[in-house]
């Protein structure tokens, strides 16, 4: 009885150990995916910042769209 | 029953017995090691089983006041070699050279250093190239990952932001000053490893991602920064100036919204940049302020009672003898009051006010306005300027100080000093970084929390504001600083520089500047701009004042600040039509009935019909002249009275 119990306990332990190792590999894999996605996010953030830089936006507005700077105030106070 | 024993059976028994003994021995040893661990064995086990990983955390990013990225870090491949393991250096160098666009011979020399175990081949290369090199599986060549610092806005505010050197360490600007918040130390993670050397993260799972450094949120607005840099850059080029500086700040809070230094540098190309260009001139360069300093002289004299608002000062028609020397100016005013001294920028008048104030009181007021000490704006290498003790001053020095010669200040100090006038008399501390935010949600507040000290009475500040506004009105020395839509107050400055060869002031080498604030009715911005040694249009009123006008007009509009110049409220506003915009012009037979319409609706209708409208009041239109149906020609003017209470 004791032998059976010991063997069962050992099997449970070994199975648990395998499961743990399996999870560790999955974790490593997930970590790699996370790193790649994080890297992609950062890369997109940089790209967005570059594309939206005021200097570039102004150049496109003027050269491609033919817009001109308008410094007139957006808010006009009407005299009471 | 007897007989000879089967020899194979005997061998089997012996083998089985041996195995039992061996396993018993191993079992006993295992029990022994578990119960009485041998330290040598334990450490050897740890060495074999454990894998040590060094994780470099990401450096915190820099964001502007609106959350736009100014600097961030990206993992980038770097290529290194173990020359002792490279068997064919020439072939390896040829293959690498092709991908890295490098001379194979140069690489071959690196790879031939067989006495070394480590040598960098190329650092922070394009990720695609890094991948190709990895795929080549060259002997002795490895690819690792390093953080690369990227500045997506390139030159914008480069000297403020600074740069990062090897080891991810800040070496200039905010990157250096706040390095302790931006950078976190490398962390070491221990993991078990399998037979193939792969890590098994059964423990320390939470530490798999190293804690990144804090993200800094700056007060700089990249749109305003671009605006300031663009305006200064154009004028610098036109005037042939050696360098230029601009500081745009909120006079109420001390937030620095733009801090420009030209010529510009690109932090993405650190190695190609002249080191001298990295100086943040707004905080590191000392110059004599010239006439802009008259604001401080007049303020001190008014506040201490050495001068009254209506008192007239003898300006001696442009000449004054002090301490055996004669101060001469081009202005020829006989008598001027304080307003006149500022408006016409009279040096003799300012010198006489300083003399009446006396050395000790003049020094005291210079200190009260924050000169002679660092502002603490939050950038490295800030200087405190040049201010000697009054005991060392001669009368001539005192007179010179009155109109901003013989004293050294920085651009940020000038902006802070004028903020005191703009905000009604309180001292503010300029700051450029608002806060640091960490991944766990915690924050480090960097913005100043101290209460603002009163320097001037509200009455004196209001008087100075009014006088400085007159400087920008027709006839004033800074009339070119006045934009069409906003009331501005300010002062021009043209300071001579010391000629190092003669030791005296040069007439050719000057610093032209303008400092002021707007809108006068409720100051939202202070702007200081200076050009170093312009070749053309070297007077502050000619060179710096128009830059001030353009920056203020655009910046205030961008911030949505209402116009406060009465004449501009409707007639100059963009809501009204320009002639060229209105083709074809509709032919009117009678004025439409605008009653009951809102201001916006009336303006839209007026634009459609090419009518000029004079808007009176707010709310809905209740009266109009000419009346509805009356004849009016196209482009005629229409007065519309609005009221909050509808008559209907």
XYZ file of C-alpha atoms in Angstrom:
728
model
C 0.000 0.000 0.000
C 2.781 2.307 1.029
C 4.689 1.492 -2.141
C 1.637 2.252 -4.275
C 1.088 5.503 -2.450
C 4.753 6.488 -2.828
C 4.669 5.671 -6.525
C 1.473 7.654 -7.039
C 2.920 10.616 -5.180
C 6.077 10.407 -7.253
C 4.077 10.325 -10.474
C 2.063 13.355 -9.395
C 5.290 15.177 -8.521
C 6.951 14.275 -11.819
C 3.832 15.233 -13.774
C 3.734 18.525 -11.939
C 7.362 19.106 -12.743
C 6.748 18.426 -16.454
C 3.776 20.741 -16.404
C 5.894 23.452 -14.815
C 8.581 23.117 -17.458
C 5.959 23.182 -20.178
C 4.487 26.360 -18.756
C 7.942 27.889 -18.548
C 8.509 27.299 -22.236
C 5.114 28.823 -23.007
C 5.997 31.761 -20.801
C 9.254 32.288 -22.659
C 7.399 32.138 -25.934
C 4.796 34.636 -24.719
C 7.542 36.883 -23.485
C 9.128 36.866 -26.904
C 5.789 37.727 -28.520
C 5.277 40.501 -25.979
C 8.756 41.882 -26.666
C 8.146 41.821 -30.386
C 4.782 43.549 -30.056
C 6.210 46.095 -27.630
C 9.015 46.776 -30.074
C 6.463 47.194 -32.842
C 4.412 49.575 -30.706
C 7.461 51.675 -29.951
C 8.443 51.665 -33.580
C 4.954 52.852 -34.582
C 5.064 55.506 -31.871
C 8.324 56.835 -33.298
C 6.947 56.702 -36.823
C 3.825 58.577 -35.747
C 5.880 61.237 -33.973
C 8.069 61.642 -37.051
C 5.098 61.888 -39.391
C 3.328 64.381 -37.138
C 6.311 66.610 -36.490
C 5.254 70.267 -36.838
C 8.064 70.927 -39.297
C 6.903 68.162 -41.647
C 3.228 69.068 -41.286
C 3.972 72.675 -42.156
C 6.033 71.706 -45.183
C 3.260 69.433 -46.504
C 0.565 72.026 -45.803
C 2.420 74.690 -47.719
C 4.034 72.739 -50.526
C 1.574 69.968 -51.250
C -1.742 71.461 -50.174
C -0.960 75.087 -50.961
C -2.113 76.321 -47.546
C -0.754 79.451 -45.914
C -0.131 80.377 -42.307
C -2.967 82.241 -40.677
C -1.980 83.874 -37.435
C -5.279 85.667 -36.974
C -6.768 84.913 -33.561
C -9.169 82.009 -33.335
C -11.165 83.688 -30.586
C -12.522 87.152 -31.172
C -13.977 88.952 -28.186
C -17.012 90.929 -29.133
C -17.157 94.289 -27.387
C -20.094 94.686 -25.030
C 18.068 -32.533 -5.698
C 21.642 -31.778 -6.457
C 23.394 -30.754 -9.614
C 25.649 -28.138 -11.012
C 24.287 -24.587 -10.757
C 23.402 -22.869 -13.970
C 26.310 -20.419 -14.581
C 24.054 -17.921 -16.363
C 21.755 -17.809 -13.366
C 24.731 -17.179 -11.089
C 25.846 -14.267 -13.328
C 22.337 -12.886 -13.266
C 22.226 -12.979 -9.480
C 25.638 -11.314 -9.259
C 24.581 -8.594 -11.682
C 21.286 -8.060 -9.901
C 23.047 -7.918 -6.550
C 25.608 -5.467 -7.921
C 22.864 -3.283 -9.304
C 20.963 -3.383 -6.010
C 24.141 -2.432 -4.158
C 24.919 0.331 -6.662
C 21.429 1.787 -6.515
C 21.406 1.423 -2.765
C 24.694 3.292 -2.690
C 23.335 6.021 -4.977
C 20.159 6.216 -2.930
C 22.121 6.431 0.253
C 24.292 9.191 -1.247
C 21.189 11.021 -2.466
C 19.687 10.833 1.008
C 23.020 11.928 2.437
C 23.208 14.933 0.055
C 19.672 15.922 0.869
C 20.032 15.623 4.596
C 23.635 16.802 4.897
C 24.283 18.997 1.812
C 27.870 19.413 0.721
C 28.481 23.077 -0.177
C 30.827 22.274 -3.061
C 28.280 19.971 -4.613
C 25.475 22.468 -4.123
C 27.420 25.257 -5.809
C 28.428 23.007 -8.697
C 24.771 22.025 -9.153
C 23.762 25.673 -9.203
C 26.393 26.469 -11.828
C 25.253 23.660 -14.061
C 21.573 24.200 -13.632
C 21.219 27.976 -13.412
C 21.270 30.469 -16.215
C 22.017 34.105 -15.399
C 20.335 36.679 -17.638
C 21.227 40.376 -17.556
C 18.200 42.443 -18.490
C 18.734 46.078 -19.515
C 15.656 48.152 -18.821
C 14.277 50.615 -21.332
C 15.256 54.236 -20.747
C 12.263 56.442 -20.014
C 10.817 58.469 -22.872
C 10.462 62.239 -23.123
C 7.069 63.725 -23.962
C 6.088 67.302 -24.656
C 3.304 69.178 -22.849
C 0.691 67.609 -25.147
C 2.031 64.068 -24.834
C 3.919 64.005 -28.142
C 7.046 61.830 -28.167
C 10.288 63.808 -28.146
C 12.707 60.978 -27.335
C 12.330 57.244 -26.930
C 14.434 54.074 -26.904
C 14.229 51.115 -29.268
C 15.968 47.735 -29.061
C 18.456 47.590 -31.909
C 20.896 44.860 -33.015
C 24.630 45.281 -32.505
C 27.219 42.973 -34.055
C 30.290 41.728 -32.179
C 32.978 39.126 -32.766
C 35.087 36.659 -30.837
C 38.236 36.855 -33.041
C 39.722 33.749 -31.438
C 36.911 31.726 -32.999
C 37.029 33.314 -36.460
C 38.849 30.877 -38.745
C 38.750 32.827 -42.014
C 38.929 36.535 -41.170
C 39.166 37.723 -44.794
C 36.051 35.856 -45.960
C 34.063 36.832 -42.856
C 35.089 40.476 -43.292
C 34.032 40.403 -46.935
C 30.580 39.014 -46.084
C 30.055 41.460 -43.216
C 31.390 44.419 -45.188
C 28.826 43.842 -47.910
C 25.943 43.981 -45.425
C 27.300 46.748 -43.232
C 28.621 48.925 -46.087
C 32.031 48.905 -44.444
C 35.507 48.480 -45.893
C 36.315 44.699 -45.669
C 39.937 45.506 -44.874
C 38.944 47.538 -41.820
C 36.768 44.683 -40.577
C 39.447 42.103 -41.339
C 41.888 43.937 -39.074
C 39.368 43.772 -36.239
C 38.738 40.075 -36.808
C 42.448 39.269 -37.045
C 43.059 40.317 -33.426
C 43.036 36.681 -32.346
C 44.362 37.501 -28.866
C 41.044 39.181 -28.048
C 37.788 37.481 -27.151
C 35.489 40.418 -27.829
C 35.401 43.215 -30.373
C 32.500 45.385 -31.590
C 31.951 45.139 -35.343
C 28.974 47.495 -35.682
C 26.688 48.943 -33.055
C 23.004 49.780 -33.379
C 22.566 48.639 -36.944
C 19.360 48.421 -38.943
C 17.221 45.525 -37.568
C 16.927 43.974 -41.066
C 20.724 43.915 -41.452
C 21.090 42.437 -37.964
C 18.729 39.635 -38.950
C 20.642 38.910 -42.177
C 23.926 38.692 -40.266
C 22.355 36.293 -37.795
C 21.111 34.117 -40.666
C 24.644 33.903 -42.127
C 25.724 32.010 -38.954
C 29.301 33.155 -39.348
C 31.810 31.542 -37.035
C 32.724 33.819 -34.117
C 30.170 36.483 -35.096
C 27.276 37.209 -32.748
C 24.385 39.652 -32.701
C 23.175 41.135 -29.431
C 20.527 43.748 -28.662
C 21.253 47.239 -27.394
C 18.966 50.193 -26.758
C 19.169 52.985 -29.315
C 17.893 56.466 -28.464
C 15.716 58.043 -31.135
C 14.626 61.661 -31.473
C 11.719 61.727 -33.953
C 11.554 65.538 -34.062
C 15.233 65.701 -35.039
C 16.605 69.220 -34.411
C 13.599 70.528 -32.460
C 14.704 71.612 -28.970
C 17.812 69.474 -29.396
C 19.997 71.447 -26.994
C 17.244 71.278 -24.365
C 16.650 67.555 -24.687
C 20.333 66.690 -24.993
C 21.646 63.284 -25.977
C 22.563 59.830 -24.698
C 25.995 58.279 -24.988
C 27.322 54.764 -24.642
C 25.894 52.731 -21.820
C 22.539 54.479 -22.263
C 23.791 57.351 -20.117
C 22.617 60.939 -20.630
C 25.466 63.202 -21.655
C 23.723 66.465 -22.505
C 20.583 68.452 -21.661
C 17.598 66.972 -19.869
C 18.881 63.490 -20.725
C 21.836 64.255 -18.465
C 20.121 66.350 -15.788
C 17.360 63.805 -15.155
C 19.416 60.693 -15.935
C 18.680 59.324 -12.466
C 14.944 59.301 -13.222
C 15.165 58.185 -16.843
C 17.565 55.292 -16.378
C 17.145 52.185 -14.272
C 19.958 49.808 -13.404
C 20.370 46.502 -15.211
C 18.662 43.628 -13.422
C 19.892 40.069 -13.158
C 17.432 37.192 -13.428
C 18.354 33.624 -12.538
C 16.534 30.823 -14.299
C 16.943 27.069 -14.531
C 18.137 25.803 -17.873
C 17.408 22.654 -19.776
C 19.791 20.341 -21.596
C 19.880 22.633 -24.606
C 20.605 25.671 -22.496
C 17.122 27.157 -22.810
C 15.904 29.112 -19.797
C 13.091 27.694 -17.692
C 11.512 30.554 -15.788
C 10.002 28.658 -12.908
C 11.022 31.346 -10.427
C 11.203 35.144 -10.475
C 8.510 35.305 -13.132
C 7.606 38.854 -12.112
C 11.082 40.062 -12.938
C 11.050 38.903 -16.537
C 10.532 42.458 -17.767
C 12.997 44.813 -16.129
C 11.492 47.930 -14.615
C 11.949 50.711 -17.198
C 13.056 54.205 -16.262
C 10.541 56.976 -15.665
C 8.957 58.885 -18.538
C 9.455 62.641 -18.336
C 6.714 65.084 -19.291
C 8.144 68.413 -20.388
C 6.481 71.819 -20.421
C 7.762 72.370 -23.959
C 5.015 72.442 -26.607
C 6.574 71.137 -29.813
C 4.295 73.266 -31.992
C 5.372 76.448 -30.190
C 8.965 75.235 -30.232
C 8.791 74.829 -33.994
C 7.195 78.244 -34.364
C 9.909 79.966 -32.323
C 12.737 78.099 -34.052
C 11.309 78.837 -37.493
C 10.918 82.575 -36.893
C 14.320 82.962 -35.248
C 16.023 80.849 -37.886
C 14.663 82.968 -40.751
C 15.758 86.246 -39.135
C 19.116 84.820 -38.131
C 19.798 83.877 -41.710
C 18.653 87.239 -43.074
C 20.692 89.236 -40.572
C 23.789 87.028 -40.777
C 23.877 86.566 -36.987
C 26.321 84.107 -35.441
C 23.732 82.591 -33.145
C 20.310 83.282 -31.674
C 18.224 82.399 -28.647
C 14.533 82.463 -27.802
C 12.608 81.763 -24.601
C 8.828 81.537 -24.547
C 7.279 81.081 -21.129
C 4.070 81.371 -19.195
C 4.557 84.358 -16.850
C 1.916 83.144 -14.411
C 3.337 79.675 -13.758
C 6.921 79.727 -15.039
C 6.332 76.897 -17.554
C 8.861 77.174 -20.364
C 6.877 76.520 -23.544
C 9.751 76.862 -26.009
C 13.489 77.232 -25.569
C 15.352 77.681 -28.812
C 19.058 77.804 -29.515
C 20.445 78.267 -32.998
C 22.365 77.005 -34.915
C 20.554 73.727 -34.520
C 21.906 70.224 -34.013
C 20.497 66.789 -34.739
C 20.737 64.483 -31.701
C 20.271 61.449 -33.967
C 23.673 62.237 -35.458
C 25.642 62.835 -32.315
C 28.984 61.851 -33.772
C 28.711 64.282 -36.696
C 27.925 67.328 -34.558
C 30.267 70.085 -33.451
C 30.427 69.935 -29.631
C 30.167 73.757 -29.341
C 26.737 73.670 -30.968
C 25.395 71.566 -28.110
C 25.495 74.531 -25.729
C 22.040 75.496 -24.583
C 22.687 79.215 -25.036
C 19.479 80.262 -23.289
C 20.869 79.098 -19.953
C 24.614 78.796 -20.553
C 25.525 81.956 -22.458
C 26.020 85.239 -20.656
C 25.542 88.530 -22.486
C 25.090 92.166 -21.600
C 21.339 92.818 -21.884
C 21.483 96.458 -22.983
C 18.307 98.524 -22.955
C 15.976 95.652 -22.022
C 17.522 96.039 -18.561
C 16.029 99.546 -18.220
C 12.844 97.779 -17.103
C 14.646 96.660 -13.946
C 16.216 100.090 -13.337
C 12.897 101.932 -13.649
C 11.013 99.285 -11.616
C 13.546 99.475 -8.774
C 13.539 103.268 -8.768
C 9.730 103.447 -8.729
C 9.297 100.841 -6.055
C 11.961 102.274 -3.762
C 10.745 105.848 -4.165
C 13.852 107.130 -5.974
C 11.609 108.117 -8.895
C 7.953 109.018 -9.164
C 5.755 108.266 -12.141
C 5.471 111.880 -13.236
C 8.974 112.982 -12.333
C 11.002 114.283 -15.241
C 14.630 113.337 -15.618
C 17.171 115.595 -17.270
C 18.546 113.670 -20.230
C 21.101 116.326 -21.132
C 20.449 116.017 -24.835
C 22.340 112.755 -25.216
C 25.438 113.336 -23.142
C 26.321 112.725 -19.491
C 29.698 112.946 -17.729
C 30.174 110.336 -14.990
C 33.389 109.401 -13.182
C 35.563 111.248 -15.641
C 33.975 109.565 -18.682
C 31.223 110.844 -20.957
C 28.245 108.661 -21.805
C 26.907 109.606 -25.198
C 23.750 108.445 -26.978
C 22.206 109.275 -30.309
C 18.995 110.426 -28.638
C 18.645 114.126 -27.928
C 15.946 114.490 -25.316
C 16.099 117.342 -22.839
C 13.658 116.006 -20.234
C 11.882 112.652 -20.065
C 9.713 110.948 -17.479
C 10.004 107.205 -16.758
C 7.621 106.324 -19.562
C 9.636 108.438 -22.004
C 12.919 106.819 -20.933
C 11.441 103.403 -21.740
C 9.586 104.466 -24.861
C 12.544 106.222 -26.476
C 15.099 103.929 -24.791
C 17.159 106.844 -23.518
C 20.458 105.704 -22.002
C 21.213 109.001 -20.293
C 17.824 108.981 -18.601
C 18.299 105.380 -17.424
C 21.836 106.164 -16.206
C 20.581 109.124 -14.195
C 17.820 107.006 -12.633
C 20.408 104.385 -11.651
C 22.620 107.081 -10.133
C 19.705 108.429 -8.113
C 18.912 104.896 -6.935
C 22.469 104.371 -5.643
C 24.747 101.340 -5.746
C 23.291 99.353 -2.852
C 19.659 99.772 -3.867
C 20.424 99.133 -7.537
C 22.202 95.913 -6.556
C 19.319 94.947 -4.290
C 16.788 95.370 -7.125
C 18.934 93.498 -9.602
C 19.016 90.605 -7.125
C 15.273 90.844 -6.459
C 14.640 90.329 -10.153
C 16.690 87.125 -9.963
C 19.939 88.170 -11.643
C 23.255 86.861 -10.351
C 21.768 83.458 -9.488
C 20.648 80.379 -11.387
C 16.958 80.138 -12.151
C 16.902 76.382 -11.479
C 15.053 75.748 -14.731
C 16.254 72.133 -14.749
C 19.009 71.878 -17.327
C 22.678 71.133 -16.725
C 25.419 73.748 -16.951
C 23.127 76.667 -16.152
C 25.147 79.742 -15.224
C 24.259 82.512 -12.808
C 25.474 85.392 -14.983
C 27.928 88.117 -14.026
C 27.102 90.462 -11.199
C 29.809 91.986 -9.041
C 29.317 93.340 -5.502
C 28.278 97.021 -5.356
C 31.333 97.772 -3.235
C 33.405 97.186 -6.363
C 31.317 99.480 -8.531
C 32.425 102.925 -9.581
C 29.867 105.595 -10.463
C 30.401 104.792 -14.128
C 29.559 101.117 -13.458
C 26.356 102.121 -11.709
C 25.378 104.370 -14.611
C 26.192 101.585 -17.101
C 24.105 99.082 -15.137
C 21.167 101.473 -15.524
C 20.978 100.703 -19.235
C 22.181 97.112 -19.111
C 25.919 97.361 -19.761
C 28.564 95.998 -17.404
C 26.332 93.178 -16.210
C 26.007 89.647 -17.609
C 22.664 87.852 -17.802
C 21.169 84.812 -19.487
C 18.107 84.662 -21.717
C 16.144 82.638 -19.183
C 16.931 85.222 -16.472
C 15.595 88.024 -18.697
C 12.397 86.085 -19.399
C 11.916 85.447 -15.683
C 12.529 89.113 -14.782
C 9.942 90.366 -17.262
C 7.483 87.708 -16.068
C 7.448 89.575 -12.759
C 6.080 92.669 -14.484
C 3.696 90.605 -16.624
C 2.081 88.690 -13.781
C 1.486 91.666 -11.533
C 4.685 91.622 -9.493
C 5.299 88.027 -8.391
C 8.533 86.104 -8.849
C 8.152 82.776 -10.657
C 10.656 79.988 -11.106
C 10.948 78.833 -14.710
C 10.789 75.084 -15.200
C 11.007 72.779 -18.148
C 10.065 69.350 -16.788
C 6.687 68.933 -15.157
C 6.818 65.391 -13.809
C 8.197 61.878 -14.120
C 5.802 58.963 -14.431
C 6.724 55.360 -13.701
C 5.212 52.098 -14.916
C 3.749 51.273 -11.526
C 1.702 54.483 -11.676
C 3.839 56.459 -9.253
C 4.870 60.023 -10.055
C 7.658 62.388 -9.142
C 6.456 65.970 -9.350
C 9.216 68.230 -10.621
C 7.299 71.452 -11.213
C 7.989 74.043 -8.484
C 5.517 74.018 -5.652
C 6.783 77.013 -3.694
C 4.566 80.089 -3.440
C 5.492 83.003 -5.637
C 7.319 85.778 -3.790
C 6.064 89.326 -4.341
C 8.724 91.558 -5.863
C 6.740 94.526 -7.165
C 3.491 96.049 -6.023
C 0.584 95.512 -8.407
C 0.459 99.255 -8.978
C 4.089 99.437 -10.123
C 3.652 96.356 -12.316
C 0.569 97.898 -13.930
C 2.385 101.191 -14.534
C 5.357 99.457 -16.091
C 3.035 97.398 -18.275
C 1.372 100.524 -19.557
C 4.727 102.195 -20.259
C 6.111 99.112 -21.938
C 3.025 99.012 -24.104
C 3.823 102.533 -25.245
C 7.237 101.232 -26.374
C 5.417 99.115 -28.972
C 3.128 101.897 -30.124
C 3.892 104.178 -33.072
C 6.897 106.346 -32.245
C 8.225 103.864 -29.667
C 11.536 102.052 -30.151
C 9.712 98.713 -30.422
C 6.819 99.679 -32.684
C 7.588 96.762 -35.015
C 6.777 94.357 -32.174
C 3.067 95.133 -32.194
C 0.901 92.488 -33.894
C -2.437 93.526 -35.378
C -4.605 91.506 -33.009
C -2.985 91.703 -29.598
C -1.810 94.460 -27.297
C 1.804 93.812 -26.389
C 4.274 95.360 -23.963
C 8.017 95.066 -24.272
C 11.421 96.598 -24.609
C 14.109 96.582 -27.235
C 17.789 96.055 -26.500
C 20.973 96.597 -28.472
C 23.996 95.859 -26.305
C 27.537 96.420 -27.457
C 29.941 93.549 -26.921
C 33.435 93.871 -25.561
C 36.057 93.697 -28.279
C 38.667 91.348 -26.843
C 41.439 92.923 -28.953
C 40.877 96.475 -27.665
C 39.209 95.730 -24.326
C 36.544 98.340 -25.056
C 32.989 98.185 -26.381
C 32.714 97.415 -30.068
C 30.342 99.371 -32.311
C 30.155 96.529 -34.807
C 29.586 93.561 -32.520
C 26.253 93.757 -30.695
C 23.507 91.613 -29.211
C 20.094 92.694 -30.512
C 17.158 91.639 -28.407
C 13.541 92.164 -27.516
C 11.636 91.058 -24.447
C 7.962 91.483 -23.826
C 4.627 89.923 -23.046
C 1.081 89.683 -24.378
C -1.819 90.126 -24.348
C -1.538 93.173 -22.127
C -5.098 92.709 -20.834
C -4.225 89.266 -19.398
C -0.606 88.244 -20.093
C -0.321 84.632 -21.186
C 3.143 84.616 -22.736
C 6.518 86.215 -22.166
C 8.978 86.031 -25.026
C 12.646 86.940 -25.074
C 14.627 86.796 -28.298
C 18.265 87.741 -28.918
C 20.544 87.707 -31.958
C 24.270 87.507 -31.489
C 26.386 89.749 -33.714
C 23.995 90.401 -36.579
C 25.619 91.805 -39.690
C 22.491 93.585 -40.895
C 19.629 95.385 -39.122
C 21.435 95.142 -35.820
C 19.058 97.222 -33.666
C 16.785 95.214 -31.415
C 13.817 97.215 -32.658
C 14.583 96.360 -36.261
C 15.644 92.731 -35.948
C 14.229 91.177 -32.772
C 10.957 93.126 -32.522
C 9.429 91.702 -35.751
C 10.303 88.185 -34.593
C 8.550 88.931 -31.304
C 5.487 90.157 -33.224
C 5.283 87.081 -35.451
C 5.815 84.623 -32.611
C 3.294 86.311 -30.319
C 0.602 86.574 -32.973
C 0.888 82.927 -33.983
C 1.477 81.510 -30.496
C -1.449 83.315 -28.896
C -3.694 82.301 -31.756
C -2.543 78.677 -31.408
C -3.319 78.787 -27.683
C -6.793 80.179 -28.410
C -6.178 83.436 -26.553
C -8.792 86.041 -27.483
C -7.565 89.147 -29.283
C -7.520 92.230 -27.085
C -6.742 94.943 -29.601
C -10.044 96.765 -30.047
C -9.507 97.779 -33.640
C -8.838 94.197 -34.573
C -11.834 92.673 -32.918
C -13.929 92.514 -35.982
C -12.453 94.492 -38.816
C -9.123 92.664 -38.895
C -10.334 89.302 -37.768
C -10.106 86.391 -40.102
C -13.821 85.807 -39.752
C -14.350 88.743 -42.059
C -13.976 88.309 -45.762
C -10.964 89.413 -47.735
C -11.723 90.976 -51.079
C -9.937 88.279 -53.000
C -11.953 85.598 -51.239
C -15.295 86.887 -52.372
C -15.779 86.361 -56.053
C -18.323 86.798 -57.450
C -19.879 89.461 -55.205
C -23.666 89.081 -54.922
C -25.634 92.138 -55.964
C -27.781 93.364 -53.101
C -31.155 94.884 -53.593
C -31.893 95.247 -49.891
C -30.221 94.487 -46.570
C -31.374 91.092 -45.232
C -33.096 90.796 -41.895
C -30.441 89.579 -39.507
C -32.495 89.911 -36.330
C -32.660 86.778 -34.245
C -29.392 85.412 -35.627
C -26.335 84.665 -33.490
C -23.000 86.451 -33.992
C -21.619 83.469 -35.864
C -24.656 83.274 -38.153
C -24.523 87.004 -38.871
C -20.828 86.818 -39.724
C -21.465 83.865 -42.029
C -24.284 85.717 -43.781
C -22.173 88.853 -44.037
C -19.346 86.868 -45.561
C -21.716 85.416 -48.143
C -23.061 88.834 -49.068
C -19.689 90.614 -48.929
C -20.837 92.939 -46.171
C -18.585 94.373 -43.522
C -20.183 93.997 -40.109
C -19.638 95.972 -36.946
C -20.636 93.649 -34.120
C -21.909 95.391 -30.972
C -22.688 93.273 -27.901
C -23.242 89.532 -27.566
C -26.177 87.161 -27.861
C -28.627 87.406 -30.742
C -29.078 90.303 -33.157
C -31.774 92.702 -31.982
C -31.143 95.805 -34.139
C -29.358 96.570 -37.335
C -28.428 99.579 -39.402
C -29.251 99.877 -42.279
C -32.633 98.327 -41.414
C -33.877 95.184 -43.184
C -34.906 95.882 -46.755
C -33.027 99.168 -47.035
C -30.835 99.545 -50.092
C -27.137 98.870 -49.618
C -24.309 98.330 -52.012
C -22.077 95.309 -51.925
C -19.172 95.630 -49.450
C -21.069 98.291 -47.475
C -20.838 98.337 -43.697
C -23.565 97.064 -41.446
C -23.924 97.786 -37.707
C -25.594 94.956 -35.802
C -26.520 95.230 -32.121
C -26.685 91.954 -30.184
C -28.335 91.259 -26.868
C -28.379 88.283 -24.508
C -32.126 88.755 -24.123
C -34.033 88.082 -27.279
C -36.707 90.725 -27.988
C -38.952 88.076 -29.430
